[in-house]
Tab-separated table of C-alpha atoms in Angstrom:
chain	number	residue	atom	x	y	z
A	11	MET	CA	41.374	-1.954	-11.108
A	12	LYS	CA	40.448	0.165	-14.114
A	13	LEU	CA	39.662	3.826	-13.480
A	14	SER	CA	36.088	3.377	-14.799
A	15	LYS	CA	35.419	0.639	-12.229
A	16	ILE	CA	36.859	2.771	-9.428
A	17	LEU	CA	34.609	5.679	-10.412
A	18	VAL	CA	31.488	3.483	-10.627
A	19	LEU	CA	32.192	1.838	-7.274
A	20	GLY	CA	32.731	5.258	-5.760
A	21	CYS	CA	29.344	6.403	-7.043
A	22	LEU	CA	27.751	3.232	-5.659
A	23	SER	CA	29.297	3.873	-2.259
A	24	LEU	CA	28.038	7.452	-2.221
A	25	SER	CA	24.535	6.362	-3.209
A	26	LEU	CA	24.429	3.783	-0.420
A	27	SER	CA	25.763	6.184	2.194
A	28	ALA	CA	23.165	8.795	1.198
A	29	CYS	CA	20.210	6.499	2.017
A	30	GLN	CA	17.888	7.887	4.666
A	31	THR	CA	16.273	6.073	7.556
A	32	VAL	CA	12.852	7.686	7.986
A	33	GLN	CA	9.542	7.250	9.740
A	34	THR	CA	6.906	8.263	7.188
A	35	THR	CA	3.985	8.204	9.588
A	36	GLN	CA	3.093	8.609	13.206
A	37	GLY	CA	2.283	5.441	15.069
A	38	GLY	CA	-1.398	5.913	15.791
A	39	LEU	CA	-3.153	3.703	18.311
A	40	VAL	CA	-2.041	0.581	16.357
A	41	GLY	CA	1.601	1.523	16.899
A	42	ILE	CA	3.207	1.578	13.460
A	43	ASP	CA	6.786	2.415	14.445
A	44	ARG	CA	8.999	0.627	11.914
A	45	THR	CA	11.680	2.845	10.384
A	46	GLN	CA	12.120	2.703	6.610
A	47	ILE	CA	15.187	3.040	4.391
A	48	MET	CA	14.659	5.375	1.464
A	49	SER	CA	17.012	5.906	-1.429
A	50	PRO	CA	17.898	9.481	-2.475
A	51	LEU	CA	17.229	8.308	-6.030
A	52	VAL	CA	13.521	7.960	-5.252
A	53	SER	CA	11.741	11.039	-3.910
A	54	SER	CA	8.186	11.378	-2.623
A	55	GLN	CA	7.568	14.361	-4.897
A	56	SER	CA	8.656	12.548	-8.036
A	57	LEU	CA	6.459	9.541	-7.242
A	58	MET	CA	3.463	11.764	-6.577
A	59	GLN	CA	3.992	13.598	-9.853
A	60	GLN	CA	4.287	10.325	-11.757
A	61	ALA	CA	1.178	8.983	-10.015
A	62	ALA	CA	-0.853	12.111	-10.878
A	63	LEU	CA	0.111	11.770	-14.570
A	64	SER	CA	-0.644	8.029	-14.662
A	65	TYR	CA	-3.948	8.532	-12.851
A	66	SER	CA	-5.041	11.293	-15.200
A	67	GLY	CA	-4.220	9.153	-18.221
A	68	LEU	CA	-6.097	6.178	-16.784
A	69	LEU	CA	-9.181	8.267	-16.039
A	70	GLN	CA	-9.205	9.640	-19.582
A	71	LYS	CA	-8.959	6.132	-21.011
A	72	GLU	CA	-11.725	4.749	-18.783
A	73	SER	CA	-13.924	7.780	-19.525
A	74	ARG	CA	-13.595	7.206	-23.296
A	75	GLN	CA	-14.670	3.604	-22.765
A	76	GLY	CA	-17.653	4.622	-20.629
A	77	ALA	CA	-16.188	2.824	-17.628
A	78	LEU	CA	-15.492	5.820	-15.360
A	79	ASN	CA	-18.038	6.278	-12.573
A	80	PRO	CA	-20.831	4.557	-14.535
A	81	ASN	CA	-23.250	4.527	-11.628
A	82	PRO	CA	-23.616	7.967	-9.962
A	83	ALA	CA	-25.231	6.520	-6.816
A	84	GLN	CA	-22.442	3.988	-6.397
A	85	THR	CA	-19.784	6.635	-6.956
A	86	ALA	CA	-21.407	8.934	-4.389
A	87	ARG	CA	-21.507	6.043	-1.913
A	88	VAL	CA	-17.823	5.226	-2.374
A	89	ARG	CA	-16.752	8.864	-2.192
A	90	THR	CA	-18.733	9.443	1.005
A	91	ILE	CA	-16.922	6.555	2.640
A	92	ALA	CA	-13.549	7.589	1.261
A	93	TYR	CA	-13.781	11.186	2.394
A	94	ARG	CA	-14.789	10.127	5.893
A	95	LEU	CA	-11.575	8.108	5.968
A	96	ILE	CA	-9.532	10.939	4.455
A	97	SER	CA	-10.752	13.233	7.251
A	98	GLN	CA	-8.883	10.995	9.700
A	99	VAL	CA	-5.479	10.717	7.991
A	100	ALA	CA	-3.849	13.367	10.166
A	101	VAL	CA	-3.591	10.813	13.008
A	102	PHE	CA	-0.913	9.111	10.977
A	103	ARG	CA	0.290	11.879	8.707
A	104	PRO	CA	-0.758	15.531	9.137
A	105	ASP	CA	0.666	16.627	5.788
A	106	ALA	CA	-1.586	14.124	3.948
A	107	VAL	CA	-4.606	16.284	4.802
A	108	ASN	CA	-3.404	18.603	2.060
A	109	TRP	CA	-2.838	15.919	-0.568
A	110	LYS	CA	-4.965	16.292	-3.728
A	111	TRP	CA	-7.085	13.270	-3.016
A	112	GLU	CA	-9.219	11.850	-5.818
A	113	VAL	CA	-11.690	8.976	-5.644
A	114	ASN	CA	-13.197	7.205	-8.668
A	115	VAL	CA	-15.022	4.001	-9.486
A	116	ILE	CA	-14.053	1.976	-12.559
A	117	ALA	CA	-16.436	-0.461	-14.220
A	118	SER	CA	-14.480	-3.709	-14.472
A	119	PRO	CA	-15.023	-7.321	-13.375
A	120	GLU	CA	-11.581	-7.166	-11.742
A	121	VAL	CA	-11.619	-7.632	-7.949
A	122	ASN	CA	-9.294	-4.775	-7.135
A	123	ALA	CA	-8.745	-1.359	-5.559
A	124	TRP	CA	-5.671	0.817	-5.118
A	125	CYS	CA	-4.365	4.157	-3.941
A	126	MET	CA	-1.417	5.731	-5.741
A	127	PRO	CA	1.147	7.955	-4.024
A	128	GLY	CA	-0.430	11.301	-3.171
A	129	GLY	CA	-3.943	9.917	-2.706
A	130	LYS	CA	-5.187	8.891	-6.154
A	131	ILE	CA	-7.799	6.199	-5.436
A	132	ALA	CA	-9.686	3.782	-7.665
A	133	ILE	CA	-11.996	0.928	-6.787
A	134	TYR	CA	-13.397	-1.501	-9.335
A	135	THR	CA	-17.074	-2.456	-9.581
A	136	GLY	CA	-15.981	-6.100	-9.629
A	137	ILE	CA	-14.893	-6.059	-5.975
A	138	ILE	CA	-17.990	-4.185	-4.847
A	139	ASP	CA	-20.480	-6.357	-6.733
A	140	LYS	CA	-18.866	-9.828	-6.504
A	141	LEU	CA	-18.240	-9.549	-2.769
A	142	LYS	CA	-21.489	-7.639	-2.085
A	143	LEU	CA	-19.636	-5.180	0.078
A	144	SER	CA	-21.154	-3.303	2.959
A	145	ASP	CA	-20.103	0.288	3.649
A	146	ALA	CA	-17.846	-0.934	6.447
A	147	GLU	CA	-16.187	-3.454	4.131
A	148	ILE	CA	-15.613	-0.759	1.527
A	149	ALA	CA	-14.076	1.356	4.304
A	150	ALA	CA	-11.771	-1.581	5.174
A	151	ILE	CA	-10.575	-1.826	1.565
A	152	LEU	CA	-10.105	1.899	1.044
A	153	GLY	CA	-8.463	2.374	4.450
A	154	HIS	CA	-6.006	-0.423	3.641
A	155	GLU	CA	-5.104	1.053	0.244
A	156	MET	CA	-4.856	4.588	1.591
A	157	SER	CA	-2.498	3.341	4.287
A	158	HIS	CA	-0.084	2.027	1.644
A	159	ALA	CA	0.078	5.591	0.264
A	160	LEU	CA	0.388	7.221	3.700
A	161	ARG	CA	3.207	4.853	4.590
A	162	GLU	CA	4.893	5.398	1.200
A	163	HIS	CA	5.266	1.672	0.619
A	164	ALA	CA	5.673	2.242	-3.141
A	165	ARG	CA	8.625	4.540	-2.493
A	166	GLU	CA	10.110	2.050	-0.049
A	167	GLN	CA	9.813	-0.777	-2.589
A	168	ALA	CA	11.322	1.393	-5.326
A	169	SER	CA	14.186	2.284	-2.969
A	170	GLU	CA	14.818	-1.383	-2.163
A	171	GLN	CA	14.863	-2.242	-5.861
A	172	SER	CA	17.212	0.640	-6.576
A	173	LEU	CA	19.607	-0.473	-3.839
A	174	MET	CA	19.417	-4.057	-5.030
A	175	GLN	CA	20.347	-2.955	-8.541
A	176	ILE	CA	23.234	-0.969	-7.144
A	177	GLY	CA	24.403	-4.015	-5.217
A	178	MET	CA	24.114	-6.256	-8.253
A	179	LEU	CA	26.102	-3.795	-10.320
A	180	GLY	CA	28.808	-3.708	-7.670
A	181	ALA	CA	28.856	-7.507	-7.608
A	182	GLN	CA	29.221	-7.678	-11.372
A	183	LEU	CA	32.109	-5.237	-11.238
A	184	SER	CA	33.787	-7.386	-8.618
A	185	GLY	CA	33.682	-10.325	-11.016
A	186	LEU	CA	30.952	-12.587	-9.597
A	187	GLY	CA	29.439	-14.979	-12.133
A	188	ARG	CA	25.872	-14.928	-13.441
A	189	GLY	CA	24.886	-18.054	-11.485
A	190	THR	CA	26.028	-16.504	-8.224
A	191	LEU	CA	24.201	-13.275	-9.043
A	192	ASN	CA	20.976	-15.114	-9.846
A	193	ALA	CA	21.182	-17.044	-6.589
A	194	ALA	CA	21.814	-13.823	-4.665
A	195	ASN	CA	18.796	-12.245	-6.319
A	196	GLN	CA	16.572	-15.167	-5.368
A	197	LEU	CA	17.851	-15.064	-1.812
A	198	TYR	CA	17.099	-11.363	-1.668
A	199	ASN	CA	13.545	-11.910	-2.895
A	200	VAL	CA	12.790	-14.679	-0.393
A	201	GLY	CA	14.766	-13.246	2.516
A	202	VAL	CA	14.069	-9.518	2.115
A	203	GLY	CA	11.714	-8.576	-0.723
A	204	LEU	CA	8.782	-10.869	0.076
A	205	PRO	CA	8.935	-10.429	3.857
A	206	HIS	CA	8.967	-6.672	3.412
A	207	SER	CA	5.945	-6.887	1.119
A	208	ARG	CA	4.114	-8.935	3.763
A	209	THR	CA	5.117	-6.331	6.366
A	210	HIS	CA	3.638	-3.623	4.139
A	211	GLU	CA	0.355	-5.516	3.926
A	212	THR	CA	0.230	-5.998	7.695
A	213	GLU	CA	0.941	-2.317	8.333
A	214	ALA	CA	-1.793	-1.298	5.869
A	215	ASP	CA	-4.250	-3.708	7.513
A	216	ARG	CA	-3.580	-2.271	10.967
A	217	MET	CA	-3.638	1.368	9.881
A	218	GLY	CA	-6.740	0.679	7.782
A	219	VAL	CA	-8.800	-0.630	10.691
A	220	GLU	CA	-7.827	2.432	12.739
A	221	LEU	CA	-8.858	4.801	9.967
A	222	ALA	CA	-12.140	2.947	9.609
A	223	ALA	CA	-12.821	2.996	13.336
A	224	ARG	CA	-12.064	6.707	13.665
A	225	ALA	CA	-14.356	7.391	10.686
A	226	GLY	CA	-17.239	5.536	12.343
A	227	TYR	CA	-17.045	2.230	10.467
A	228	ASP	CA	-16.949	-1.050	12.332
A	229	PRO	CA	-13.290	-2.207	12.103
A	230	ARG	CA	-14.382	-5.843	12.519
A	231	ALA	CA	-15.742	-5.692	8.971
A	232	ALA	CA	-12.155	-6.182	7.795
A	233	ILE	CA	-12.234	-9.716	9.152
A	234	GLY	CA	-15.306	-10.681	7.183
A	235	LEU	CA	-13.886	-8.960	4.117
A	236	TRP	CA	-10.726	-11.032	4.082
A	237	GLN	CA	-12.774	-14.170	4.719
A	238	LYS	CA	-14.602	-13.354	1.508
A	239	MET	CA	-11.338	-12.611	-0.264
A	240	SER	CA	-9.814	-15.909	0.841
A	241	GLN	CA	-12.666	-17.780	-0.786
A	242	LEU	CA	-11.885	-16.355	-4.230
A	243	GLY	CA	-8.969	-18.678	-4.912
A	244	GLY	CA	-5.852	-20.427	-3.652
A	245	ALA	CA	-2.659	-18.768	-2.499
A	246	PRO	CA	1.026	-19.787	-2.482
A	247	PRO	CA	2.799	-20.662	0.789
A	248	GLU	CA	3.166	-17.576	2.935
A	249	PHE	CA	6.975	-17.477	2.721
A	250	LEU	CA	6.712	-17.252	-1.074
A	251	SER	CA	3.879	-14.731	-1.078
A	252	THR	CA	3.759	-10.954	-1.104
A	253	HIS	CA	0.723	-11.168	1.210
A	254	PRO	CA	0.308	-12.841	4.610
A	255	SER	CA	-1.666	-16.087	4.556
A	256	PRO	CA	-5.442	-15.601	5.104
A	257	GLN	CA	-5.207	-17.268	8.513
A	258	THR	CA	-2.351	-15.005	9.660
A	259	ARG	CA	-4.091	-11.948	8.299
A	260	MET	CA	-7.461	-12.629	9.890
A	261	GLN	CA	-5.918	-13.391	13.289
A	262	ASP	CA	-4.008	-10.102	13.159
A	263	LEU	CA	-7.138	-8.239	12.089
A	264	GLN	CA	-9.059	-9.735	14.999
A	265	ASP	CA	-6.399	-8.493	17.406
A	266	TYR	CA	-6.110	-5.021	15.977
A	267	SER	CA	-9.787	-4.430	15.313
A	268	ALA	CA	-10.348	-5.165	19.012
A	269	ARG	CA	-7.700	-2.575	19.908
A	270	VAL	CA	-9.451	0.172	17.952
A	271	MET	CA	-13.031	-0.665	18.983
A	272	PRO	CA	-13.054	2.179	21.556
A	273	LEU	CA	-12.339	4.600	18.687
A	274	TYR	CA	-15.285	3.209	16.736
A	275	GLU	CA	-17.595	3.415	19.748
A	276	ALA	CA	-16.510	7.007	20.382
A	277	ALA	CA	-17.076	7.960	16.726
A	278	ARG	CA	-20.629	6.606	16.841
A	279	LYS	CA	-21.658	8.850	19.751
């Protein structure tokens, strides 16, 4: 074997051996206890820094277009809900209390909301207006998206992709043909990538209903929310989807919203 190949394979081996198995959050009442594999090539700090820069750039762009927080009353409503949820994040992750959380509303017909690493949140007017969301349904959406950030799902996905690329490089160096590599990539996506994405969605659903309940929002609103979402359009078969099927999701939400109802009842007192 050429020296260059030996050196590259050695670097690949070191990268793989340096991967960390971590638990990014505490379990909470819903019991999120899955360990995660994180690559040393992808750090929490770097993702948060990148997210802050991207978020700042997006806000500047939307502001120039007059689409940033166009309705002060709507923005105040969303921020009130969001900060009640943020006040509960310590149950899963105490350090997240000190994140530099930001919450903004973007005028767009898109039915979407997200939370970047480090707590940079945006919700689009399209999802609020088209679904005629209640406060509890907004809490379900924001709690779900915040949970992705708390759980560092973006970092986990980036780590998986990094490790997959390392594996593909090693396979190329070992002489496997392109057809075999493409087949391996497809098997990875169906057997690992998509199931992990569905796991991320399920974890965010479960954590989200607990955050909502602790913040005083009815966790059962998540069920009605996803019923509304499922009526917006068709979906691929679950095994080829990054999200659980609507039926699977709503059944799980029914189970876990029931588990956290005592938290909601306590918060209302």
